[in-house]
Amino acid sequence: MDYEKPLFFQVMQYAERAERDVIDMVSGNPDWEPPETLRDGLREYADRPVSEFQYPPSDGLRDLREEIASRRNVPVERVIVTNGGGEANYLAMAEALDRDAGNEVLLTDPVYPYYPGKTQMLGGEPVYVPVEADGRLDPTVVREHASDGTAAIVVNSPNNPTGAVYGEDTIEELVAIAEENDAILVSDEVYDHFDQSGRFTSALSVDSEHRAITASFSKSMAITGFRVGYTVLPPALAEPARTRHMLVNVTGSRPAQYAVLKALRETGPDYYEGTREMLATRIDAFTDALDSAGAQYTRPDGAFYVLARFEGFPGTMVNVERLIDEAGVAGMPGEAFGESRSEWFRFALVTPRAEEAADRLAGFFA
Amino acid sequence: MDYEKPLFFQVMQYAERAERDVIDMVSGNPDWEPPETLRDGLREYADRPVSEFQYPPSDGLRDLREEIASRRNVPVERVIVTNGGGEANYLAMAEALDRDAGNEVLLTDPVYPYYPGKTQMLGGEPVYVPVEADGRLDPTVVREHASDGTAAIVVNSPNNPTGAVYGEDTIEELVAIAEENDAILVSDEVYDHFDQSGRFTSALSVDSEHRAITASFSKSMAITGFRVGYTVLPPALAEPARTRHMLVNVTGSRPAQYAVLKALRETGPDYYEGTREMLATRIDAFTDALDSAGAQYTRPDGAFYVLARFEGFPGTMVNVERLIDEAGVAGMPGEAFGESRSEWFRFALVTPRAEEAADRLAGFFA
């Protein structure tokens, strides 16, 4: 089975064993601070009575679900809090496949590697839709790949690894394609706070029984280890998803939900804007230096990854190791994200040393 | 689908709406304090650098796995930390069924309601093995129900809801039956710290490729809402279970794992003994008063539930509601736990008012 973590760990391990200083651009782990009140949330929770250390409702703390519902403008009944975006995607994909409305799951190529892994585990068949060189997804191409056999169309915007952001027209067309084929559009919006283009459109903006969204506080609050995410599903899928969630996990972890609730209530737009601006600076610095290195790349419109390609130096695991040893920069091999980007490297801008990393690359390729 | 929570919520809701004082003996939520250092663990974690707010290893914090491995005397590679005992059972049952070695899951009747729910979700077929009136499980009867079609035998000792504790002979026989039928014994040991009989035997004490154990800190540390459990699987199932865990949940919640690790390291046997003694006192008081009420019951050897039956007053939902309204005691209807105990009520000793509850029952049935 093909998924990100083992390859990710392999690269991390190799980088750790290197005898030189290596700048880590491998993981998707934010290196910036969470919202200020998140830590207070944990401290507050530590003093709560033991009754609050017991099972929260299976679909999440009611107050947290209400905060999410009011922000996303959906009825609270539609919100299921999950063990991070990972479980949210699992639930949405499982219920899309469980409808007996086809067995195929449309994915993009390049792809976030967990999607094919989940598809296979759930007995579905991945069908890959190529995206444009710059990461844009052409709905016409999606439509060509869709059929009666399509159970789900899984997209991620802002996108990991391409940095593409799908605008309103694309999202509307994707929902229409899902409707035409009795499929469920699963719109993974975990990077929704990291849109640099102003064009990000949530699938929630299109009313339909054929679209689900998945989301998480992992990236927006810099807490990938807390495991608090959620899904908003079509009404027909919400109840079976609740049952599945209960039978797999019973419920999510309450200390994390409590801290996220406090941070969600008490964090203003400044925090998210600050992170976006900081990342914009990193993107500028890193892509400027990529220019000096003669790399091919597309400037990301969102999320915090850059795909880059160097003439005569394909993004294989062997070359990932060479970059670690000889340039002191660790990235991910493109092959982790599907066939179309096997020549490329993915660099995650989760280090204050992004500019230094790009300078090192420029030096290496000079 | 049949599982505990909805019925549980129904009873809880009814009890909350009652106009009188009601003693809650419905949930499995401990009402006693967690280990002292657990709260400190959360406070400590709140001050950790942001790097420690990111994904722990998928199979759990290494230090936590090592603490568990050393206590359970298994190699650390065998321990997978899960999102509570619920996910541990899900993983073990899923991998037992995924071997193409049969489709049937042997469960006991009475049964913990999540097991049939999980079995059905996983496409398996529950086969019920009746237990003795006092809750004992006769391996001869298990053997009669086992066959080539048996994928898993799922048992829970100390048992919810019967309070039975399976001794060494029973566990050895269950492992032997699993081996004879190419099945996996899934031994759910979440109440292992609540053995009042001294006879509790972990399935880990029998070396075999055909036994898995599942466990959790939910009950032993009085933190059902934290969601930290683990499973020790046969080597052949450990890798597919890791993959499934990663694809469903990515990983468990790190604040909770950190706090449990600290509490596990710094909590001596006194804490667990203290809880056991407190529960023994509750068992004495409750069962003495049940005698006065003329109830039929078996004194639990472990866990913290009592099944009781009152002449001419079967444990239906209607009678559960009558007990709430007229006696001020809320219990679970026996039908939640399978056909064999539909005449019974389950009372959870998770309230300091257990004796008062039993006195109320005695008064009601006088």
XYZ file of C-alpha atoms in Angstrom:
732
model
C 0.000 0.000 0.000
C 1.160 3.413 -0.936
C 0.951 6.262 1.528
C 3.021 9.181 2.638
C 4.310 8.399 6.080
C 6.739 5.526 5.514
C 8.516 7.387 2.709
C 8.348 10.507 4.832
C 9.931 8.652 7.739
C 12.560 7.167 5.467
C 13.593 10.636 4.336
C 13.463 12.038 7.878
C 15.584 9.215 9.162
C 18.132 9.665 6.418
C 18.290 13.407 7.139
C 18.744 12.813 10.869
C 21.668 10.452 10.270
C 23.423 12.895 7.961
C 26.681 14.208 9.356
C 25.984 17.768 8.298
C 23.401 20.382 9.122
C 20.242 19.652 7.127
C 17.295 21.999 6.669
C 14.122 19.950 7.081
C 11.541 20.704 4.399
C 10.022 17.254 4.483
C 7.117 17.208 6.901
C 3.825 19.085 6.814
C 4.346 20.085 10.448
C 3.988 23.823 11.056
C 6.942 25.342 12.910
C 5.055 28.480 13.983
C 3.181 29.089 17.219
C -0.431 28.014 17.784
C -2.968 30.694 18.757
C -2.022 32.150 22.123
C -5.042 30.899 24.028
C -4.642 27.310 22.882
C -2.042 26.617 25.560
C -4.334 28.289 28.105
C -7.071 25.945 26.975
C -4.951 22.940 27.959
C -4.109 24.523 31.322
C -7.761 25.292 32.003
C -8.783 21.779 31.062
C -6.217 20.303 33.450
C -8.194 21.857 36.326
C -11.639 20.714 35.217
C -13.589 18.206 37.326
C -13.168 14.522 36.533
C -16.613 14.423 34.903
C -15.097 16.488 32.071
C -12.346 13.922 31.637
C -14.958 11.414 30.450
C -16.372 10.683 26.963
C -17.481 13.800 25.135
C -20.475 13.222 22.838
C -19.378 10.867 20.077
C -19.673 13.575 17.411
C -17.733 16.091 19.488
C -18.219 18.665 22.233
C -21.492 20.427 21.556
C -19.969 23.910 21.999
C -17.200 23.102 19.540
C -19.702 21.842 16.969
C -21.738 25.028 17.432
C -18.685 27.243 16.935
C -17.832 25.356 13.762
C -21.429 25.401 12.508
C -21.774 29.149 12.982
C -18.449 29.816 11.227
C -19.285 27.517 8.328
C -22.931 28.575 8.234
C -24.346 25.061 8.396
C -26.819 23.524 10.876
C -24.979 22.115 13.900
C -26.485 18.672 13.223
C -24.374 18.485 10.094
C -21.019 18.833 11.875
C -19.177 15.716 13.045
C -15.936 16.357 14.925
C -13.314 13.774 13.951
C -9.859 12.578 14.925
C -8.231 15.138 12.612
C -8.697 15.657 8.896
C -7.468 12.095 8.351
C -10.533 10.529 9.949
C -12.785 13.112 8.298
C -11.560 11.999 4.861
C -11.869 8.355 5.856
C -15.513 8.813 6.917
C -16.505 10.823 3.860
C -14.847 8.397 1.439
C -16.187 5.322 3.249
C -19.761 6.577 3.151
C -19.460 7.728 -0.467
C -18.351 4.197 -1.404
C -20.927 2.523 0.847
C -23.864 3.884 -1.186
C -23.541 1.165 -3.852
C -23.264 3.944 -6.404
C -19.994 2.931 -7.957
C -16.584 1.771 -6.921
C -14.284 4.353 -8.468
C -12.715 7.249 -6.642
C -11.499 10.101 -8.818
C -8.223 11.493 -7.534
C -5.864 14.030 -9.002
C -2.343 13.285 -10.181
C -0.269 14.552 -8.376
C -2.135 13.341 -5.338
C -1.940 13.570 -1.560
C -0.757 10.010 -0.877
C -3.263 9.146 1.853
C -6.151 9.299 -0.651
C -5.091 6.295 -2.743
C -4.264 4.428 0.474
C -7.719 5.072 1.902
C -9.371 4.226 -1.412
C -7.637 0.857 -1.539
C -8.354 0.073 2.111
C -12.039 0.790 1.482
C -12.138 -1.514 -1.532
C -12.458 1.319 -4.036
C -10.521 1.837 -7.229
C -8.485 5.013 -7.714
C -8.877 6.763 -11.076
C -6.361 9.522 -11.650
C -7.224 12.819 -13.287
C -4.131 14.674 -14.504
C -3.906 18.330 -13.487
C -2.304 21.118 -15.533
C 1.423 21.747 -15.228
C 0.724 24.657 -12.872
C -1.577 22.565 -10.685
C -4.897 23.875 -12.021
C -7.668 21.281 -12.256
C -9.668 21.455 -15.477
C -13.267 20.335 -14.776
C -13.580 19.207 -18.400
C -10.899 16.618 -17.756
C -12.586 15.552 -14.533
C -15.858 15.110 -16.434
C -14.115 12.910 -18.999
C -12.990 10.579 -16.227
C -16.318 10.504 -14.382
C -18.957 7.842 -15.020
C -21.732 5.818 -13.419
C -18.961 3.944 -11.688
C -17.734 7.046 -9.864
C -18.485 6.964 -6.136
C -16.437 9.963 -5.065
C -14.347 12.816 -6.426
C -11.713 13.753 -3.870
C -10.032 17.126 -4.235
C -7.831 19.245 -2.013
C -7.757 23.038 -2.283
C -5.485 24.799 -1.434
C -3.559 21.825 -2.689
C -0.826 19.650 -1.252
C 1.554 19.254 -3.108
C 0.911 21.683 -5.997
C -0.152 24.821 -4.100
C -3.077 25.300 -6.508
C -6.263 26.979 -5.264
C -9.519 26.063 -7.012
C -11.786 29.060 -7.631
C -15.564 29.350 -7.631
C -16.068 28.143 -11.211
C -14.040 25.006 -10.625
C -15.844 24.147 -7.392
C -19.260 24.701 -8.993
C -18.323 22.476 -11.897
C -16.980 19.760 -9.589
C -20.261 19.722 -7.662
C -22.174 19.551 -10.957
C -20.042 16.601 -12.117
C -20.703 14.834 -8.814
C -24.441 15.399 -9.249
C -24.441 14.233 -12.869
C -22.754 10.966 -11.900
C -24.427 10.282 -8.542
C -21.047 10.754 -6.905
C -19.959 12.653 -3.780
C -17.494 15.505 -4.104
C -15.193 15.249 -1.084
C -13.563 18.655 -0.777
C -10.609 18.490 1.597
C -10.154 22.062 2.834
C -7.545 21.629 5.550
C -5.457 24.471 4.081
C -8.409 26.882 3.825
C -6.628 29.451 6.026
C -3.567 29.384 3.778
C -5.001 30.893 0.620
C -2.608 33.489 -0.790
C -4.709 34.159 -3.896
C -8.023 35.319 -2.441
C -9.736 32.867 -4.791
C -10.333 29.990 -2.376
C -13.919 28.758 -2.529
C -15.308 26.223 -0.097
C -17.520 23.515 -1.529
C -20.004 24.562 1.169
C -20.733 27.618 -0.957
C -22.546 25.367 -3.436
C -25.679 23.822 -2.004
C -25.953 20.180 -3.019
C -26.683 16.718 -1.639
C -23.570 15.597 -3.481
C -20.815 17.442 -1.737
C -18.976 16.870 1.519
C -16.240 18.946 3.039
C -13.479 17.848 5.384
C -11.436 20.213 7.475
C -9.119 20.360 10.437
C -7.435 22.638 12.944
C -4.144 20.766 12.477
C -2.634 23.272 10.079
C -4.671 26.411 10.807
C -3.705 26.248 14.507
C -0.310 24.556 14.021
C -1.342 21.493 16.025
C -1.119 18.452 13.746
C -0.637 16.242 16.825
C -3.891 17.251 18.538
C -6.158 15.438 16.063
C -9.176 17.683 15.870
C -10.917 17.915 12.532
C -14.465 17.728 11.240
C -16.632 16.854 8.305
C -19.869 18.306 6.951
C -21.623 15.566 4.993
C -24.762 15.362 2.890
C -27.728 14.557 5.184
C -28.064 11.013 3.818
C -24.455 10.207 4.761
C -24.303 11.946 8.120
C -26.048 9.233 10.131
C -24.086 6.263 8.741
C -20.905 8.311 9.214
C -21.797 8.941 12.862
C -22.281 5.213 13.342
C -18.963 4.417 11.682
C -17.182 7.073 13.734
C -18.655 5.628 16.917
C -17.762 2.048 16.028
C -14.197 2.901 15.006
C -13.206 5.576 17.526
C -16.107 5.970 19.996
C -15.205 9.689 20.058
C -12.249 12.064 19.699
C -9.883 13.214 22.426
C -11.467 15.711 24.793
C -8.448 17.694 26.061
C -7.621 18.560 22.448
C -11.235 19.458 21.632
C -11.437 21.673 24.708
C -8.234 23.557 23.828
C -9.293 24.000 20.199
C -12.699 25.313 21.307
C -11.084 27.972 23.487
C -8.627 28.961 20.759
C -11.362 29.045 18.131
C -13.492 31.382 20.256
C -10.684 33.679 21.279
C -8.530 33.917 18.157
C -9.215 36.782 15.780
C -8.401 37.031 12.073
C -5.027 38.632 12.947
C -3.534 35.283 13.854
C -4.435 33.657 10.549
C -3.409 36.753 8.574
C -0.088 36.834 10.369
C 0.625 33.239 9.429
C -0.347 33.854 5.829
C 1.938 36.888 5.613
C 4.824 35.009 7.185
C 4.336 32.226 4.640
C 4.114 34.729 1.777
C 7.539 36.015 2.808
C 8.907 32.473 2.846
C 7.379 31.770 -0.564
C 9.022 34.923 -1.983
C 12.415 34.132 -0.540
C 12.334 30.472 -1.521
C 11.110 31.007 -5.079
C 13.563 33.868 -5.665
C 16.378 31.538 -4.752
C 14.850 28.767 -6.884
C 15.108 31.198 -9.800
C 18.812 31.572 -9.039
C 19.094 27.777 -8.979
C 17.519 27.618 -12.436
C 14.673 25.474 -11.132
C 11.294 25.037 -12.745
C 8.419 25.596 -10.304
C 4.977 27.089 -9.921
C 4.554 29.738 -7.278
C 1.962 28.328 -4.837
C -1.378 30.130 -4.574
C -1.999 28.481 -1.235
C -0.949 25.849 1.342
C 2.776 25.775 2.115
C 4.493 23.500 -0.350
C 6.546 24.161 -3.463
C 7.065 21.594 -6.224
C 10.357 22.210 -8.006
C 12.325 20.486 -10.727
C 15.976 20.767 -11.587
C 17.281 20.083 -15.079
C 18.977 16.684 -15.259
C 18.354 15.945 -11.588
C 15.040 14.064 -11.211
C 13.310 13.860 -7.808
C 14.163 10.254 -7.059
C 14.916 8.925 -3.595
C 18.604 8.690 -4.582
C 18.652 12.372 -5.495
C 16.717 13.280 -2.328
C 19.583 11.651 -0.438
C 22.165 13.538 -2.506
C 20.457 16.851 -1.719
C 20.569 15.973 1.968
C 24.241 14.996 1.883
C 25.567 17.521 -0.571
C 23.239 20.514 -0.282
C 21.961 20.117 3.272
C 18.317 20.366 2.231
C 15.752 17.605 2.798
C 12.657 17.481 0.568
C 10.227 14.795 -0.504
C 10.694 12.789 -3.707
C 8.009 13.595 -6.258
C 7.218 9.926 -6.786
C 5.448 10.006 -3.412
C 2.703 12.067 -5.081
C 2.038 10.043 -8.192
C 3.573 9.382 -11.549
C 3.195 12.816 -13.082
C 5.583 14.497 -10.674
C 8.267 11.818 -10.353
C 10.832 14.247 -11.763
C 10.027 16.820 -9.080
C 10.809 17.499 -5.442
C 8.332 18.825 -2.875
C 9.671 21.326 -0.377
C 7.561 22.235 2.665
C 7.952 25.805 3.887
C 7.792 24.786 7.525
C 11.131 26.218 8.539
C 12.305 29.784 9.103
C 15.342 28.757 7.065
C 13.447 28.445 3.763
C 15.526 31.175 2.147
C 18.780 29.639 3.356
C 17.613 26.307 1.959
C 16.973 27.833 -1.430
C 20.394 29.499 -1.354
C 21.935 26.118 -0.646
C 20.059 24.654 -3.600
C 21.221 27.546 -5.801
C 24.793 26.860 -4.713
C 24.457 23.136 -5.361
C 23.062 23.601 -8.851
C 25.382 26.512 -9.752
C -27.162 -1.394 13.860
C -27.096 -2.222 17.527
C -24.629 -0.497 19.793
C -24.558 0.949 23.217
C -24.439 4.685 22.867
C -27.831 5.575 21.388
C -29.685 3.485 23.995
C -27.341 4.859 26.596
C -28.093 8.424 25.494
C -31.800 7.674 25.447
C -31.671 6.560 29.074
C -29.429 9.473 30.097
C -31.752 11.936 28.435
C -34.788 10.451 30.121
C -33.038 10.597 33.493
C -32.026 14.224 32.978
C -35.587 15.232 32.184
C -36.994 13.526 35.253
C -38.422 15.923 37.790
C -36.864 14.149 40.735
C -33.339 13.429 41.889
C -31.981 10.455 39.943
C -28.851 8.468 40.775
C -26.993 7.828 37.515
C -25.791 4.242 37.187
C -26.004 4.221 33.423
C -22.661 5.207 31.990
C -19.278 3.514 32.209
C -17.683 6.825 33.164
C -15.572 6.647 36.321
C -16.482 9.302 38.890
C -13.203 9.005 40.813
C -10.041 11.034 40.364
C -7.361 10.211 37.789
C -3.801 9.635 39.002
C -2.475 12.821 40.569
C 0.249 13.457 38.024
C -2.063 13.156 35.035
C -3.257 16.729 35.437
C 0.386 17.802 35.799
C 1.093 16.031 32.536
C -1.407 18.243 30.726
C 0.052 21.365 32.355
C 3.592 20.342 31.407
C 2.540 19.612 27.856
C 0.918 23.061 27.546
C 4.416 24.566 27.921
C 6.196 22.326 25.436
C 7.641 23.786 22.227
C 5.428 23.819 19.158
C 7.404 20.937 17.641
C 5.820 18.712 20.299
C 2.365 19.860 19.230
C 2.881 18.096 15.897
C 2.156 14.505 14.796
C 3.539 11.912 17.178
C 4.665 8.708 15.456
C 1.594 7.039 13.979
C 1.778 4.110 16.399
C 2.188 6.398 19.411
C 4.865 8.257 21.369
C 7.905 6.012 21.538
C 8.330 6.513 25.310
C 4.711 5.590 25.925
C 5.052 2.442 23.830
C 8.192 1.512 25.756
C 6.479 1.988 29.121
C 3.614 -0.205 27.955
C 5.938 -2.824 26.481
C 7.961 -3.109 29.649
C 4.847 -3.431 31.822
C 3.261 -6.024 29.518
C 6.566 -7.773 28.874
C 6.318 -7.659 25.088
C 8.725 -6.239 22.505
C 8.023 -2.556 21.907
C 7.494 -3.256 18.182
C 4.342 -5.155 19.103
C 2.609 -2.221 20.799
C 0.350 0.092 18.758
C -1.131 3.015 20.670
C -4.723 3.624 19.560
C -7.532 6.132 19.964
C -8.788 4.328 23.076
C -9.843 0.719 23.538
C -12.533 1.280 20.910
C -10.055 1.688 18.082
C -7.912 -1.136 19.484
C -10.860 -3.538 19.199
C -11.693 -2.215 15.751
C -8.134 -2.837 14.514
C -7.848 -6.302 16.030
C -11.237 -7.414 14.705
C -10.660 -5.871 11.264
C -7.334 -7.639 10.833
C -8.679 -10.935 12.161
C -11.443 -10.782 9.534
C -9.103 -9.569 6.797
C -7.090 -12.801 6.817
C -9.625 -14.658 4.648
C -9.828 -17.249 7.386
C -13.538 -17.131 7.983
C -16.286 -14.607 8.407
C -17.711 -15.454 11.814
C -16.950 -13.608 15.013
C -17.684 -15.503 18.212
C -19.144 -13.200 20.841
C -20.619 -13.940 24.219
C -24.245 -13.423 25.160
C -24.565 -11.139 27.128
C -22.259 -8.997 25.058
C -20.672 -5.561 25.166
C -22.798 -3.909 22.457
C -19.970 -2.364 20.445
C -18.708 -5.835 19.430
C -21.721 -6.802 17.312
C -21.761 -3.298 15.836
C -18.113 -3.534 14.830
C -18.585 -7.060 13.500
C -21.428 -5.952 11.237
C -19.584 -2.849 10.055
C -16.620 -5.054 9.117
C -18.817 -7.445 7.156
C -18.481 -10.263 9.684
C -21.201 -12.408 11.160
C -21.713 -12.470 14.930
C -22.157 -15.919 16.483
C -23.245 -15.813 20.101
C -21.908 -18.154 22.755
C -24.122 -18.243 25.831
C -22.339 -17.821 29.155
C -23.343 -19.415 32.457
C -25.919 -17.696 34.637
C -23.125 -16.324 36.829
C -21.205 -14.992 33.825
C -18.590 -17.742 33.609
C -17.579 -18.716 30.079
C -17.330 -22.449 29.506
C -14.632 -23.140 26.884
C -16.442 -26.354 25.919
C -19.384 -24.279 24.754
C -17.060 -21.914 22.895
C -15.486 -24.916 21.150
C -18.916 -26.152 20.065
C -19.560 -22.825 18.351
C -16.129 -22.546 16.728
C -15.422 -23.807 13.214
C -13.365 -23.222 10.090
C -15.576 -20.212 9.550
C -14.453 -18.559 12.779
C -12.261 -15.504 12.196
C -12.169 -14.151 15.734
C -13.241 -14.941 19.264
C -13.826 -11.703 21.141
C -13.908 -11.859 24.922
C -13.809 -9.279 27.675
C -12.410 -10.085 31.112
C -13.109 -8.626 33.650
C -16.447 -8.516 31.903
C -18.858 -5.756 31.084
C -21.723 -6.383 31.871
C -21.473 -9.619 33.910
C -18.511 -8.822 36.168
C -17.021 -12.268 35.409
C -13.249 -12.740 35.453
C -11.820 -15.516 33.296
C -9.052 -17.483 35.003
C -5.924 -19.085 33.600
C -7.598 -22.313 32.484
C -10.257 -20.456 30.527
C -7.753 -18.178 28.803
C -5.506 -21.126 27.876
C -8.461 -22.993 26.439
C -9.636 -19.950 24.483
C -6.193 -19.572 22.906
C -6.197 -23.295 22.083
C -9.627 -23.002 20.436
C -8.395 -20.027 18.392
C -5.377 -22.066 17.277
C -7.452 -25.139 16.411
C -9.728 -23.057 14.182
C -7.214 -20.634 12.666
C -8.983 -17.839 14.501
C -7.692 -14.874 16.516
C -8.592 -14.594 20.181
C -9.211 -10.876 20.799
C -8.958 -10.445 24.543
C -10.331 -7.063 25.592
C -8.667 -6.320 28.921
C -9.731 -2.725 29.549
C -10.855 -3.621 33.091
C -7.628 -5.433 33.976
C -6.998 -3.124 36.939
C -10.450 -3.857 38.349
C -10.044 -7.525 39.224
C -11.495 -8.199 42.681
C -10.896 -11.947 42.498
C -7.144 -12.207 42.022
C -7.836 -14.650 39.178
C -7.489 -12.284 36.224
C -5.232 -13.709 33.525
C -4.124 -11.721 30.533
C -4.109 -13.508 27.203
C -0.516 -12.281 26.909
C 0.401 -14.971 29.447
C -0.181 -17.592 26.744
C 2.309 -17.374 23.908
C 0.564 -17.822 20.564
C 0.291 -16.358 17.081
C -3.460 -16.553 17.545
C -4.112 -14.120 20.336
C -4.386 -10.363 20.474
C -5.037 -8.173 23.457
C -6.660 -4.769 23.565
C -6.374 -2.398 26.486
C -6.869 1.201 27.484
C -6.154 3.812 30.119
C -9.757 5.041 29.925
C -10.971 3.121 32.954
C -7.727 2.461 34.827
C -6.924 6.200 34.932
C -10.553 7.415 34.922
C -10.129 9.270 31.628
C -12.568 7.784 29.123
C -12.525 11.087 27.203
C -8.764 11.116 26.584
C -8.807 8.230 24.090
C -5.541 6.461 24.785
C -5.526 2.705 24.388
C -3.349 0.101 22.740
C -3.282 -3.293 21.137
C -0.700 -6.075 21.084
C -1.297 -8.135 17.955
C 0.200 -11.306 16.505
C 3.225 -10.343 14.342
C 1.407 -11.153 11.093
C -1.386 -8.701 11.922
C 0.701 -5.885 13.382
C 1.832 -4.383 10.074
C -1.577 -4.369 8.350
C -3.058 -2.943 11.568
C -0.469 -0.138 11.553
C -1.415 0.674 7.972
C -5.116 0.677 8.803
C -4.531 2.843 11.870
C -2.555 5.317 9.759
C -5.139 5.424 6.985
C -8.076 5.860 9.368
C -6.649 8.127 12.076
C -3.087 9.078 11.035
C -2.242 8.932 14.760
C -3.758 9.480 18.202
C -3.950 12.732 20.142
C -0.611 13.807 21.556
C -1.640 15.904 24.602
C -3.528 12.874 25.908
C -0.629 10.495 25.179
C 1.801 12.838 26.927
C -0.352 13.087 30.055
C -0.915 9.325 30.161
C 2.833 8.711 29.797
C 3.613 10.923 32.777
C 0.870 9.338 34.876
C 1.921 5.842 33.879
C 5.514 6.499 34.943
C 4.695 8.234 38.191
C 1.715 6.288 39.494
C 2.392 3.434 41.891
C 0.221 0.408 42.669
C -1.412 2.360 45.527
C -3.600 4.307 43.138
C -4.995 1.205 41.454
C -5.398 -0.620 44.782
C -7.204 2.362 46.223
C -9.697 2.372 43.360
C -10.241 -1.377 43.674
C -10.891 -1.072 47.397
C -13.275 1.815 46.897
C -15.161 -0.251 44.332
C -15.192 -3.302 46.623
C -16.931 -1.145 49.224
C -19.474 -0.025 46.645
C -20.050 -3.608 45.538
C -20.666 -4.683 49.149
C -23.069 -1.864 49.858
C -24.942 -2.235 46.587
C -25.311 -5.993 46.708
C -26.337 -5.960 50.398
C -29.144 -3.613 49.503
C -30.005 -5.737 46.444
C -30.477 -8.622 48.893
C -32.931 -6.478 50.811
C -34.701 -5.724 47.543
C -35.036 -9.440 46.883
C -33.091 -9.122 43.638
C -31.291 -11.894 41.839
C -27.709 -10.985 40.955
C -24.174 -12.283 40.748
C -21.596 -10.482 42.795
C -19.047 -9.140 40.261
C -15.533 -10.578 40.396
C -14.253 -7.567 38.492
C -15.058 -4.431 36.465
C -17.717 -2.175 38.002
C -21.112 -3.337 36.831
C -23.828 -5.392 38.487
C -26.516 -7.261 36.554
C -29.654 -7.609 38.650
C -33.122 -8.978 38.108
C -36.289 -8.288 40.006
C -39.132 -10.786 40.154
C -41.992 -9.733 37.855
C -40.195 -6.586 36.745
C -38.168 -7.322 33.584
C -35.408 -4.966 32.459
C -37.253 -3.383 29.573
C -36.884 0.234 28.542
C -40.347 0.904 30.003
C -39.244 -0.450 33.371
C -35.952 1.449 33.164
C -38.073 4.583 32.879
C -40.254 3.509 35.796
C -37.178 3.004 37.980
C -36.015 6.507 37.060
C -39.387 8.087 37.810
C -40.487 6.041 40.783
C -37.252 4.905 42.432
C -34.836 7.631 41.316
C -32.290 5.146 39.982
C -31.136 5.016 36.360
C -29.710 1.756 35.005
C -29.348 0.196 31.567
C -31.957 -2.173 30.135
C -30.613 -5.704 29.793
C -31.765 -5.933 26.182
C -28.839 -3.642 25.321
C -26.520 -6.578 26.051
C -28.206 -9.335 24.064
C -31.169 -11.616 24.325
C -30.102 -13.684 27.314
C -30.248 -10.786 29.754
C -33.353 -8.982 28.524
C -34.983 -9.560 31.917
C -32.099 -7.882 33.724
C -30.836 -4.392 34.493
C -27.212 -3.303 34.458
C -26.134 -0.894 37.164
C -22.749 0.827 36.889
C -21.036 1.540 40.201
C -19.757 4.899 39.033
C -21.354 6.966 41.736
C -20.561 7.429 45.424
C -24.304 7.001 45.941
C -24.366 3.297 45.009
C -25.602 2.298 48.463
C -28.298 4.948 48.434
C -29.362 3.722 45.005
C -29.688 0.179 46.257
C -31.691 1.392 49.273
C -34.022 3.178 46.879
C -34.405 -0.030 44.880
C -35.091 -1.954 48.100
C -37.755 0.605 49.006
C -39.320 0.432 45.569
C -39.533 -3.355 45.551
C -40.568 -3.652 49.227
